[in-house]
Short mmCIF file of N, CA and C in Angstrom, two decimals:
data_model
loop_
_atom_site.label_atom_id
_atom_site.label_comp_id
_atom_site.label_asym_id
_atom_site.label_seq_id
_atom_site.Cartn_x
_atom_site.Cartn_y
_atom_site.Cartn_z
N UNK A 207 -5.67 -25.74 -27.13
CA UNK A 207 -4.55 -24.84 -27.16
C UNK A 207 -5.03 -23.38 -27.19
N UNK A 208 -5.98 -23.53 -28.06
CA UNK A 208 -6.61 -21.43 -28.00
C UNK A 208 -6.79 -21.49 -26.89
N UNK A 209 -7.76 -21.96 -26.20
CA UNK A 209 -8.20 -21.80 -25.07
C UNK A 209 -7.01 -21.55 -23.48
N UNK A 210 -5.93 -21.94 -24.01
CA UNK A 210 -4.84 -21.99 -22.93
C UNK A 210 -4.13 -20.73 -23.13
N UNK A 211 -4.27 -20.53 -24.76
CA UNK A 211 -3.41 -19.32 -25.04
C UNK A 211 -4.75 -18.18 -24.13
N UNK A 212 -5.93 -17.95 -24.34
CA UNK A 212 -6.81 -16.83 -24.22
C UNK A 212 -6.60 -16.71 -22.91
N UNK A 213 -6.49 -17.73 -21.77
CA UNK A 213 -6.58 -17.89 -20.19
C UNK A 213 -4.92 -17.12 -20.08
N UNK A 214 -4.18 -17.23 -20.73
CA UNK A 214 -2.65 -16.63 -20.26
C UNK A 214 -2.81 -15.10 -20.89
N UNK A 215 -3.79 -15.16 -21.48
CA UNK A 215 -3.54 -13.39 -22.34
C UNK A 215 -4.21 -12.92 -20.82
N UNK A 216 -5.58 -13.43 -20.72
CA UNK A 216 -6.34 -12.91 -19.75
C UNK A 216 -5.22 -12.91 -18.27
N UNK A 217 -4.64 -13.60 -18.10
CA UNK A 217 -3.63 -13.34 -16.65
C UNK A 217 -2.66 -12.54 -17.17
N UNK A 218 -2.01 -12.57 -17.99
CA UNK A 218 -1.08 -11.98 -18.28
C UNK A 218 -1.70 -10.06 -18.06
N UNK A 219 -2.90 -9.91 -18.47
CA UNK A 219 -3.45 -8.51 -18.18
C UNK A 219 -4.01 -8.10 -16.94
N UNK A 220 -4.42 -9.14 -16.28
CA UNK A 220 -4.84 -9.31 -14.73
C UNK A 220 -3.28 -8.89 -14.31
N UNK A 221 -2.14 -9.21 -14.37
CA UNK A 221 -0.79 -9.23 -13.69
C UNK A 221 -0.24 -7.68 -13.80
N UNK A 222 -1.00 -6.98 -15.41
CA UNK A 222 -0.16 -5.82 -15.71
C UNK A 222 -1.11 -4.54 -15.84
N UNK A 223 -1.89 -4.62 -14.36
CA UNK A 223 -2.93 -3.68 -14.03
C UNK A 223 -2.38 -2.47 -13.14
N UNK A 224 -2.52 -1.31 -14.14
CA UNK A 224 -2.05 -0.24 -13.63
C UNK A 224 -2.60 0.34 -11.94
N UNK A 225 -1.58 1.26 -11.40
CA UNK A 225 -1.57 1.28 -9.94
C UNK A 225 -3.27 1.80 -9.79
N UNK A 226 -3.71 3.05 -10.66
CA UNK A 226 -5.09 3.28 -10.35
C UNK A 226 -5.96 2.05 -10.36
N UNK A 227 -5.85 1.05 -11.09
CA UNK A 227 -7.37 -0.05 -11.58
C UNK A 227 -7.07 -0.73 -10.24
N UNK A 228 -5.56 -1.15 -9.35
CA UNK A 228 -5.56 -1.88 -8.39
C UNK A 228 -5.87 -1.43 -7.40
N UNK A 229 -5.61 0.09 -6.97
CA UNK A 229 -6.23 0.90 -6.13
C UNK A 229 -7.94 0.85 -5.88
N UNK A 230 -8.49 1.22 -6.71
CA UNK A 230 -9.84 1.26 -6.90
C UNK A 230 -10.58 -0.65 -6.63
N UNK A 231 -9.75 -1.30 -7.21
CA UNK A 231 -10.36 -2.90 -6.84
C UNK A 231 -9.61 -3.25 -5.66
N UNK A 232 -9.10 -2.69 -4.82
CA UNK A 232 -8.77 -3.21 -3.23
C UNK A 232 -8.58 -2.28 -2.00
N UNK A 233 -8.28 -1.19 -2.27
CA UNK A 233 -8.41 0.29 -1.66
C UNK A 233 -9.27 0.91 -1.33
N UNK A 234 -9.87 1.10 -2.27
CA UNK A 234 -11.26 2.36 -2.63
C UNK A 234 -12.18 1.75 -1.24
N UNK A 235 -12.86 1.11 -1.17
CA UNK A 235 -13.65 0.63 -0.56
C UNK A 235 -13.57 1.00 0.94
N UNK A 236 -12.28 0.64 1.41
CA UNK A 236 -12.31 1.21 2.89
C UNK A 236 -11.39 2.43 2.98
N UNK A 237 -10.14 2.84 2.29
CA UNK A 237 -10.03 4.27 2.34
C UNK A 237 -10.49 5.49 1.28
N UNK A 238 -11.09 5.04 0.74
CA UNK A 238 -11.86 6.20 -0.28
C UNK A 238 -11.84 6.42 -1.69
N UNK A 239 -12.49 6.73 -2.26
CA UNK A 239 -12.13 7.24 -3.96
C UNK A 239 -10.78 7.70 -3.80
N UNK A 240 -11.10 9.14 -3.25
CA UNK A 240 -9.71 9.58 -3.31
C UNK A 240 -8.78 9.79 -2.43
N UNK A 241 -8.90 8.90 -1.32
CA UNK A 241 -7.54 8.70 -0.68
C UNK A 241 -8.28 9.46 0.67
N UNK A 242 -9.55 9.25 1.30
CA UNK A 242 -9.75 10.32 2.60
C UNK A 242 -10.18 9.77 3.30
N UNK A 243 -10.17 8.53 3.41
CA UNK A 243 -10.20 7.08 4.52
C UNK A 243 -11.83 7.03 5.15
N UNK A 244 -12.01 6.52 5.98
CA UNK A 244 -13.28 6.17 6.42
C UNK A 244 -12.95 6.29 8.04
N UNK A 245 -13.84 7.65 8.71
CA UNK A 245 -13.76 8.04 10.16
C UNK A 245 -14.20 7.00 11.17
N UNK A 246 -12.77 6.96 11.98
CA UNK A 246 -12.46 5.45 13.12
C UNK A 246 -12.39 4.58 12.84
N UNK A 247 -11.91 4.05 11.21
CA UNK A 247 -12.04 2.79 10.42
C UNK A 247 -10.62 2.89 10.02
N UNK A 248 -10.45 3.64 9.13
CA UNK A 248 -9.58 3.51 7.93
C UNK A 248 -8.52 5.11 7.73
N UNK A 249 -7.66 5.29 7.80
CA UNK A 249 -6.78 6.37 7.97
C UNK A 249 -7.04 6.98 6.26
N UNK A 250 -6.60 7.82 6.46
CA UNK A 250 -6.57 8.72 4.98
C UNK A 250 -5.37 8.58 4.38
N UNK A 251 -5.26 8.21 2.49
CA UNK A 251 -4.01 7.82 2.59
C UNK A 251 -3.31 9.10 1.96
N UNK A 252 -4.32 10.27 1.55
CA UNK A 252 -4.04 11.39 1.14
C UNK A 252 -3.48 12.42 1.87
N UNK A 253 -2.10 12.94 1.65
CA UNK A 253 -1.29 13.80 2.43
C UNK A 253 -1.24 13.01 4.13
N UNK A 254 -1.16 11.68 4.03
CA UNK A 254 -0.74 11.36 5.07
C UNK A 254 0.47 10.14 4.49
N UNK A 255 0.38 9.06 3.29
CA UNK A 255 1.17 8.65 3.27
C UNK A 255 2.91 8.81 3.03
N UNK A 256 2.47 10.32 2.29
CA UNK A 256 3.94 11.46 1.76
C UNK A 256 4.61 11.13 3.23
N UNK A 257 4.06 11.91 4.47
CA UNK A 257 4.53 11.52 5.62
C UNK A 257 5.45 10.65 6.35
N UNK A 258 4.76 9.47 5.58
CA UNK A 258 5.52 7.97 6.17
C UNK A 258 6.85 7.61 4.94
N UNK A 259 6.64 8.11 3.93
CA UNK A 259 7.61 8.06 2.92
C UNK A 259 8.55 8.27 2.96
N UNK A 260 8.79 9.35 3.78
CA UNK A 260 9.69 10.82 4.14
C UNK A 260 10.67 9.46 5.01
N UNK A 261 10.43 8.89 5.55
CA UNK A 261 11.24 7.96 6.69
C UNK A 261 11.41 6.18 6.18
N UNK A 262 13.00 6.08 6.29
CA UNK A 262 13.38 4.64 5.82
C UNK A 262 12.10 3.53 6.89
N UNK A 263 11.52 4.21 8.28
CA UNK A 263 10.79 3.33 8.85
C UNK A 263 8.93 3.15 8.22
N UNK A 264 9.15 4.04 7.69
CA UNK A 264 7.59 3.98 7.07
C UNK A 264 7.64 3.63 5.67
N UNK A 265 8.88 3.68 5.01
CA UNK A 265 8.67 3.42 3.77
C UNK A 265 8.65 2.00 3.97
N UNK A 266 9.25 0.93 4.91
CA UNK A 266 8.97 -0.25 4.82
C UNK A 266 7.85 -0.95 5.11
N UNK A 267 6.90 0.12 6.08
CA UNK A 267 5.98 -0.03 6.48
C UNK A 267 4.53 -0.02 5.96
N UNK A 268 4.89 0.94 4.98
CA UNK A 268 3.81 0.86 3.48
C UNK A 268 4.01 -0.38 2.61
N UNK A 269 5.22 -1.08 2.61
CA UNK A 269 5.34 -2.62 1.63
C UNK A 269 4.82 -2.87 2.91
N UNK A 270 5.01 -3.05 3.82
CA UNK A 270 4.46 -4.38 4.88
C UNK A 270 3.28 -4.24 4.77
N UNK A 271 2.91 -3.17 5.16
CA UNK A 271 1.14 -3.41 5.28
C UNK A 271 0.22 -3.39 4.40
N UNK A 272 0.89 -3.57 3.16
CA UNK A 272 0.27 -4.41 1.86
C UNK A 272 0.73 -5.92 1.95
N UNK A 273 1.65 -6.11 2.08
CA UNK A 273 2.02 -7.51 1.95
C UNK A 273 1.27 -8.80 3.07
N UNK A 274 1.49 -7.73 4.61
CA UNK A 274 1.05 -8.44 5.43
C UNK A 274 -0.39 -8.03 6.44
N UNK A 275 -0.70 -7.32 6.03
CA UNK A 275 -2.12 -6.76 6.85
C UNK A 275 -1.77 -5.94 7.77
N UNK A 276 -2.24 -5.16 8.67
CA UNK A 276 -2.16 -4.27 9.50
C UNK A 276 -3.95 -4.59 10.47
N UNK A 277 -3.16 -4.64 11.70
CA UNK A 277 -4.82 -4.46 12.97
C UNK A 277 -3.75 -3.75 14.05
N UNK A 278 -4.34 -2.78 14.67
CA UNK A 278 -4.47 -2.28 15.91
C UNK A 278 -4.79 -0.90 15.66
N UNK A 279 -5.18 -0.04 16.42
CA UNK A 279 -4.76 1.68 16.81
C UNK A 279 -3.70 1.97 15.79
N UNK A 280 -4.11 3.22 15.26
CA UNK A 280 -3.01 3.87 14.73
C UNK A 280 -3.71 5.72 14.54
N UNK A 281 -2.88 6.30 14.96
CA UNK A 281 -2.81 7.91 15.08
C UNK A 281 -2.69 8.27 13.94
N UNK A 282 -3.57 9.09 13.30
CA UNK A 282 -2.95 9.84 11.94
C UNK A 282 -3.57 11.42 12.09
N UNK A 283 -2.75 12.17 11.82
CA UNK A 283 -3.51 13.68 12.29
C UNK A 283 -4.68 13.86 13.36
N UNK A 284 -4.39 13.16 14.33
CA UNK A 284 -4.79 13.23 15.67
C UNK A 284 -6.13 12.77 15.98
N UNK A 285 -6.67 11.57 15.04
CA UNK A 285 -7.32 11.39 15.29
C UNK A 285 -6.86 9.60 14.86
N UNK A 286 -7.95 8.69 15.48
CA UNK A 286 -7.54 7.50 16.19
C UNK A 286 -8.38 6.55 14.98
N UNK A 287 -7.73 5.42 14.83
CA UNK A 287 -8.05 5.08 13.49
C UNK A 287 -8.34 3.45 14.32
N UNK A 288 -8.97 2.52 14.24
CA UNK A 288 -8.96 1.21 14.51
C UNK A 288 -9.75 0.02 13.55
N UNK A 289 -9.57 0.07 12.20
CA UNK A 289 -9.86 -0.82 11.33
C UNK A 289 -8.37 -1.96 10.75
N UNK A 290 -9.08 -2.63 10.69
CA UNK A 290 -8.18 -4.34 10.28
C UNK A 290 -7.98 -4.21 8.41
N UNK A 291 -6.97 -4.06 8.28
CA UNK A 291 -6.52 -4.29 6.70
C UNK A 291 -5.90 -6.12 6.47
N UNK A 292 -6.94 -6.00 5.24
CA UNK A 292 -6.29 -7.78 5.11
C UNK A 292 -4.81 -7.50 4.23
N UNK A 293 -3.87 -8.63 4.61
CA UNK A 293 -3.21 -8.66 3.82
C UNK A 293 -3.26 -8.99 2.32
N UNK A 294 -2.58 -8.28 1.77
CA UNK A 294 -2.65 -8.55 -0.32
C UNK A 294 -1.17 -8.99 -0.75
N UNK A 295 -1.07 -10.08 -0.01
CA UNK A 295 0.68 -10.88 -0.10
C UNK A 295 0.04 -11.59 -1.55
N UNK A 296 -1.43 -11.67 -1.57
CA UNK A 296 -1.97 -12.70 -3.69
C UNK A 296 -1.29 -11.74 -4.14
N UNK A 297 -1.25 -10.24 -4.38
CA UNK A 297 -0.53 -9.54 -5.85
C UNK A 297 0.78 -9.49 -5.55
N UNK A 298 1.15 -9.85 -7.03
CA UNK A 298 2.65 -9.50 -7.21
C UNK A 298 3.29 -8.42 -6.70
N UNK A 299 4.86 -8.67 -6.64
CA UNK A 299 5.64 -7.23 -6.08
C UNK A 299 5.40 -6.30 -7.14
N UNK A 300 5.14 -6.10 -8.13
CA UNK A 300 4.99 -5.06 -9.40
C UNK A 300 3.41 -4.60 -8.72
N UNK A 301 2.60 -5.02 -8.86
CA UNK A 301 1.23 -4.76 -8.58
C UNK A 301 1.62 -3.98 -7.21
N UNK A 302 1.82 -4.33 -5.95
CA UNK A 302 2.12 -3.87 -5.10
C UNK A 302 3.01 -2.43 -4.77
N UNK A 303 3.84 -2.62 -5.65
CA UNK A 303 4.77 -1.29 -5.75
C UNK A 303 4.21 -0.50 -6.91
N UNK A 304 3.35 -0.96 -8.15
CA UNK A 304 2.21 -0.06 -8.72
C UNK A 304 1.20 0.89 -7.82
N UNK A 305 0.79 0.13 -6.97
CA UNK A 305 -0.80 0.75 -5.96
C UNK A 305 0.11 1.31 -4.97
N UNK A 306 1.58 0.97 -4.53
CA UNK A 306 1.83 1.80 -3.49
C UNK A 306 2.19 3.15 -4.35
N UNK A 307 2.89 2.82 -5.31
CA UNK A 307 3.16 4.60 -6.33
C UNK A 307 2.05 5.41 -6.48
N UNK A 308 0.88 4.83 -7.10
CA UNK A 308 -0.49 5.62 -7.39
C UNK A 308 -0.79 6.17 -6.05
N UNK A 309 -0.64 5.51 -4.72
CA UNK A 309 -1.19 5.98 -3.95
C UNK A 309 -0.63 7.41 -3.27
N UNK A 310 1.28 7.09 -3.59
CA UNK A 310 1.95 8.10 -3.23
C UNK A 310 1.82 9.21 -3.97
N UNK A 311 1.69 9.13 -5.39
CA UNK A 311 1.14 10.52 -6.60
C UNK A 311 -0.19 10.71 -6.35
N UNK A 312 -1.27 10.70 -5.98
CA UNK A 312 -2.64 10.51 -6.05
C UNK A 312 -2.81 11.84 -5.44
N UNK A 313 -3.95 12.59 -5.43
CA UNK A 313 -4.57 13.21 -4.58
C UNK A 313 -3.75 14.53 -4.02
N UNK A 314 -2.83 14.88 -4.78
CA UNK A 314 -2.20 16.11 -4.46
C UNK A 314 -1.22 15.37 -3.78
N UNK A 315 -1.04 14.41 -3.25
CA UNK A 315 0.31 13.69 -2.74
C UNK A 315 1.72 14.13 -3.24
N UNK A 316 1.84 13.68 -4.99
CA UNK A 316 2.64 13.97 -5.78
C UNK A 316 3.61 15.50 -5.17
N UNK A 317 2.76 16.13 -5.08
CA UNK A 317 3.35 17.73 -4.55
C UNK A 317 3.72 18.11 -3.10
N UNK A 318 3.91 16.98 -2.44
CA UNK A 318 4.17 16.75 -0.66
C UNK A 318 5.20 15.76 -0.94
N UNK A 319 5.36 14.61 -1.69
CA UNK A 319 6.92 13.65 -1.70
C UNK A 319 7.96 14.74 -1.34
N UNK A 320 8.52 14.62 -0.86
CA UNK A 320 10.29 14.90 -0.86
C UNK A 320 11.28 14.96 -2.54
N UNK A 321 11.71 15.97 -2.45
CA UNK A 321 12.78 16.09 -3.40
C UNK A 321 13.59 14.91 -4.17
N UNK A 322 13.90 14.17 -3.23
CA UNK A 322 14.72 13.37 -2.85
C UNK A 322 13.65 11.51 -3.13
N UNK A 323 12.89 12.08 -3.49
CA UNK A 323 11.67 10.52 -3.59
C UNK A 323 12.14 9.95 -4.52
N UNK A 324 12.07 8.58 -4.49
CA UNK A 324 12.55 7.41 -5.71
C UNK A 324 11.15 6.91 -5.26
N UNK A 325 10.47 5.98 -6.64
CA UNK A 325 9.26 5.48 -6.53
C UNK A 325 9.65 4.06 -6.09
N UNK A 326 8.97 3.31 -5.42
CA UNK A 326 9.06 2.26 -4.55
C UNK A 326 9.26 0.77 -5.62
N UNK A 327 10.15 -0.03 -5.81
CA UNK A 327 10.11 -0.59 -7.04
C UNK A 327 9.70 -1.89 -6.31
N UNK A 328 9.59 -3.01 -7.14
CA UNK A 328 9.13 -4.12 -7.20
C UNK A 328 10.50 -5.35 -6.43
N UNK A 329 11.45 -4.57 -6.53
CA UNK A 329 12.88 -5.40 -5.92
C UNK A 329 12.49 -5.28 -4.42
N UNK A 330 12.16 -3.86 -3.90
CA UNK A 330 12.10 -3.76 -2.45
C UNK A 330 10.95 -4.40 -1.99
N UNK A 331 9.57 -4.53 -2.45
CA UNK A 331 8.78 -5.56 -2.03
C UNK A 331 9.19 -6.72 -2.17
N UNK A 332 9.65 -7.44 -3.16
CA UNK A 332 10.24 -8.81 -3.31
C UNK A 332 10.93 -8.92 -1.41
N UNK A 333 12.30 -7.96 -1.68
CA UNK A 333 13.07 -8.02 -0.48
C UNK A 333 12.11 -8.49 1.07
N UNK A 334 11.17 -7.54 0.82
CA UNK A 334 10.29 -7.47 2.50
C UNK A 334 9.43 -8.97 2.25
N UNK A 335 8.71 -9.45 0.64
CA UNK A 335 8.58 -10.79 1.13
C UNK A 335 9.33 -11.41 1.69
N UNK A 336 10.69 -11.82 1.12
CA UNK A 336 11.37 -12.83 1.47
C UNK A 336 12.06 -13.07 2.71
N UNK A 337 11.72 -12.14 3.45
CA UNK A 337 11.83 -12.21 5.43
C UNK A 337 11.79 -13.66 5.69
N UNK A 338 12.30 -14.50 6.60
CA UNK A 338 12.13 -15.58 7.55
C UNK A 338 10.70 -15.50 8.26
N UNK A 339 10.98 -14.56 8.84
CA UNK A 339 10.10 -14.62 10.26
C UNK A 339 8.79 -13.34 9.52
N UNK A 340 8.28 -13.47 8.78
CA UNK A 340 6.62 -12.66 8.91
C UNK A 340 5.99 -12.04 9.87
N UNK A 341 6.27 -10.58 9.67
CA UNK A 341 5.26 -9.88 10.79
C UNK A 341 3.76 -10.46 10.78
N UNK A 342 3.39 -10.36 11.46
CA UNK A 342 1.67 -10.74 11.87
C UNK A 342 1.01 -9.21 11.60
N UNK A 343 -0.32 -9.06 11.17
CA UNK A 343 -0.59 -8.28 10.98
C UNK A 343 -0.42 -6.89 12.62
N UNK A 344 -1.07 -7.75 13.30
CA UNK A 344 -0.76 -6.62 14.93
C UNK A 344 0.70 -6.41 15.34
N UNK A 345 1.63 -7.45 14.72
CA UNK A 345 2.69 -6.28 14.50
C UNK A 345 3.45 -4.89 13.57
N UNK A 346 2.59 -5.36 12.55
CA UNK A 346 2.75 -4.18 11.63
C UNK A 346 1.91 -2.77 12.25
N UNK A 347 0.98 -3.15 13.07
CA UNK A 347 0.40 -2.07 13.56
C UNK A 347 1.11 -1.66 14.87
N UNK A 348 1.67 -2.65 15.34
CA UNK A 348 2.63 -2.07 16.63
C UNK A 348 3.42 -0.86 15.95
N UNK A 349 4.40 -1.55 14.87
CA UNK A 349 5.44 -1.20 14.48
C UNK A 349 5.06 0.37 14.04
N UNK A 350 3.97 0.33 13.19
CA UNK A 350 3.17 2.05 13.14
C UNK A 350 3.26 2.80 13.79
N UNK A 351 2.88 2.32 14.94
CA UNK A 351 3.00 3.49 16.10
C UNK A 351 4.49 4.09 16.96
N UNK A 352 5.48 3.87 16.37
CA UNK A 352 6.59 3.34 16.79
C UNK A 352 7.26 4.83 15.75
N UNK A 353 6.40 4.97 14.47
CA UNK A 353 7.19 5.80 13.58
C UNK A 353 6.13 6.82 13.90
N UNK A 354 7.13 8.11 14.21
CA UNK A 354 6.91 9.36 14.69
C UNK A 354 6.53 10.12 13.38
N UNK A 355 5.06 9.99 12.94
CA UNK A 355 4.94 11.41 11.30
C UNK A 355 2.99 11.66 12.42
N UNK A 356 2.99 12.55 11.36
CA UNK A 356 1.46 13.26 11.99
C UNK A 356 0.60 12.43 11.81
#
């Protein structure tokens, strides 16, 4: 019984890992400490994700391409980005809408949101799981290119 209780404390803290600790253990690596991506790999997510925020088509597009991966081309301040993001549909919608918030406050971000910003909650990822039909990751990257930000 201890032993069952210690394994649920230990998930239970694995589950309620703030947006920085999830950032840094799945992020960091291919877009940067602090958010400045990796050149022809990985887009910058600093003062570029405010961008996609700004629009009902990118804000869904930031849950998708956590949930479901992202591959193809994608343009970000004019320069051409072509790295494969795996999908992270394992973390919860809380975890997910944690690392997408940190990522949107991070890095001087915070001071580029819109007036008008609500932080991305855990209901609206739930929502974009529970789709029928699952984008594939090369359509989430279609769909990128489709939304007009720098």
């Amino acid at each position: 019984m201890r032993m069952l209780l210690g394994f649920l404390t230990l998930f239970s803290l694995a589950l309620a890992q703030t947006g920085p600790q999830l950032y840094q253990q799945n992020c960091a690596f291919c877009h940067g400490e602090n958010g400045q991506g990796r050149v022809g790999a990985f887009p910058p997510l600093a003062a570029h994700t405010t961008e996609l925020i700004k629009t009902p088509e990118g804000r869904a597009h930031l849950i998708n391409t956590l949930l479901f991966g992202m591959q193809g081309p994608v343009r970000v301040k004019g320069n051409t980005y072509n790295g494969v993001m795996p999908a992270f549909g394992q973390l919860t919608d809380e975890q997910i809408a944690n690392v997408l918030n940190h990522i949107l406050n991070a890095w001087g971000n915070d001071k580029l949101l819109p007036r008008d910003h609500r932080p991305i909650t855990p209901a609206e990822v739930a929502n974009a799981r529970s789709v029928s039909s699952r984008p594939t990751p090369q359509q989430v990257g279609s769909n990128r290119t489709r939304i007009n930000v720098p």
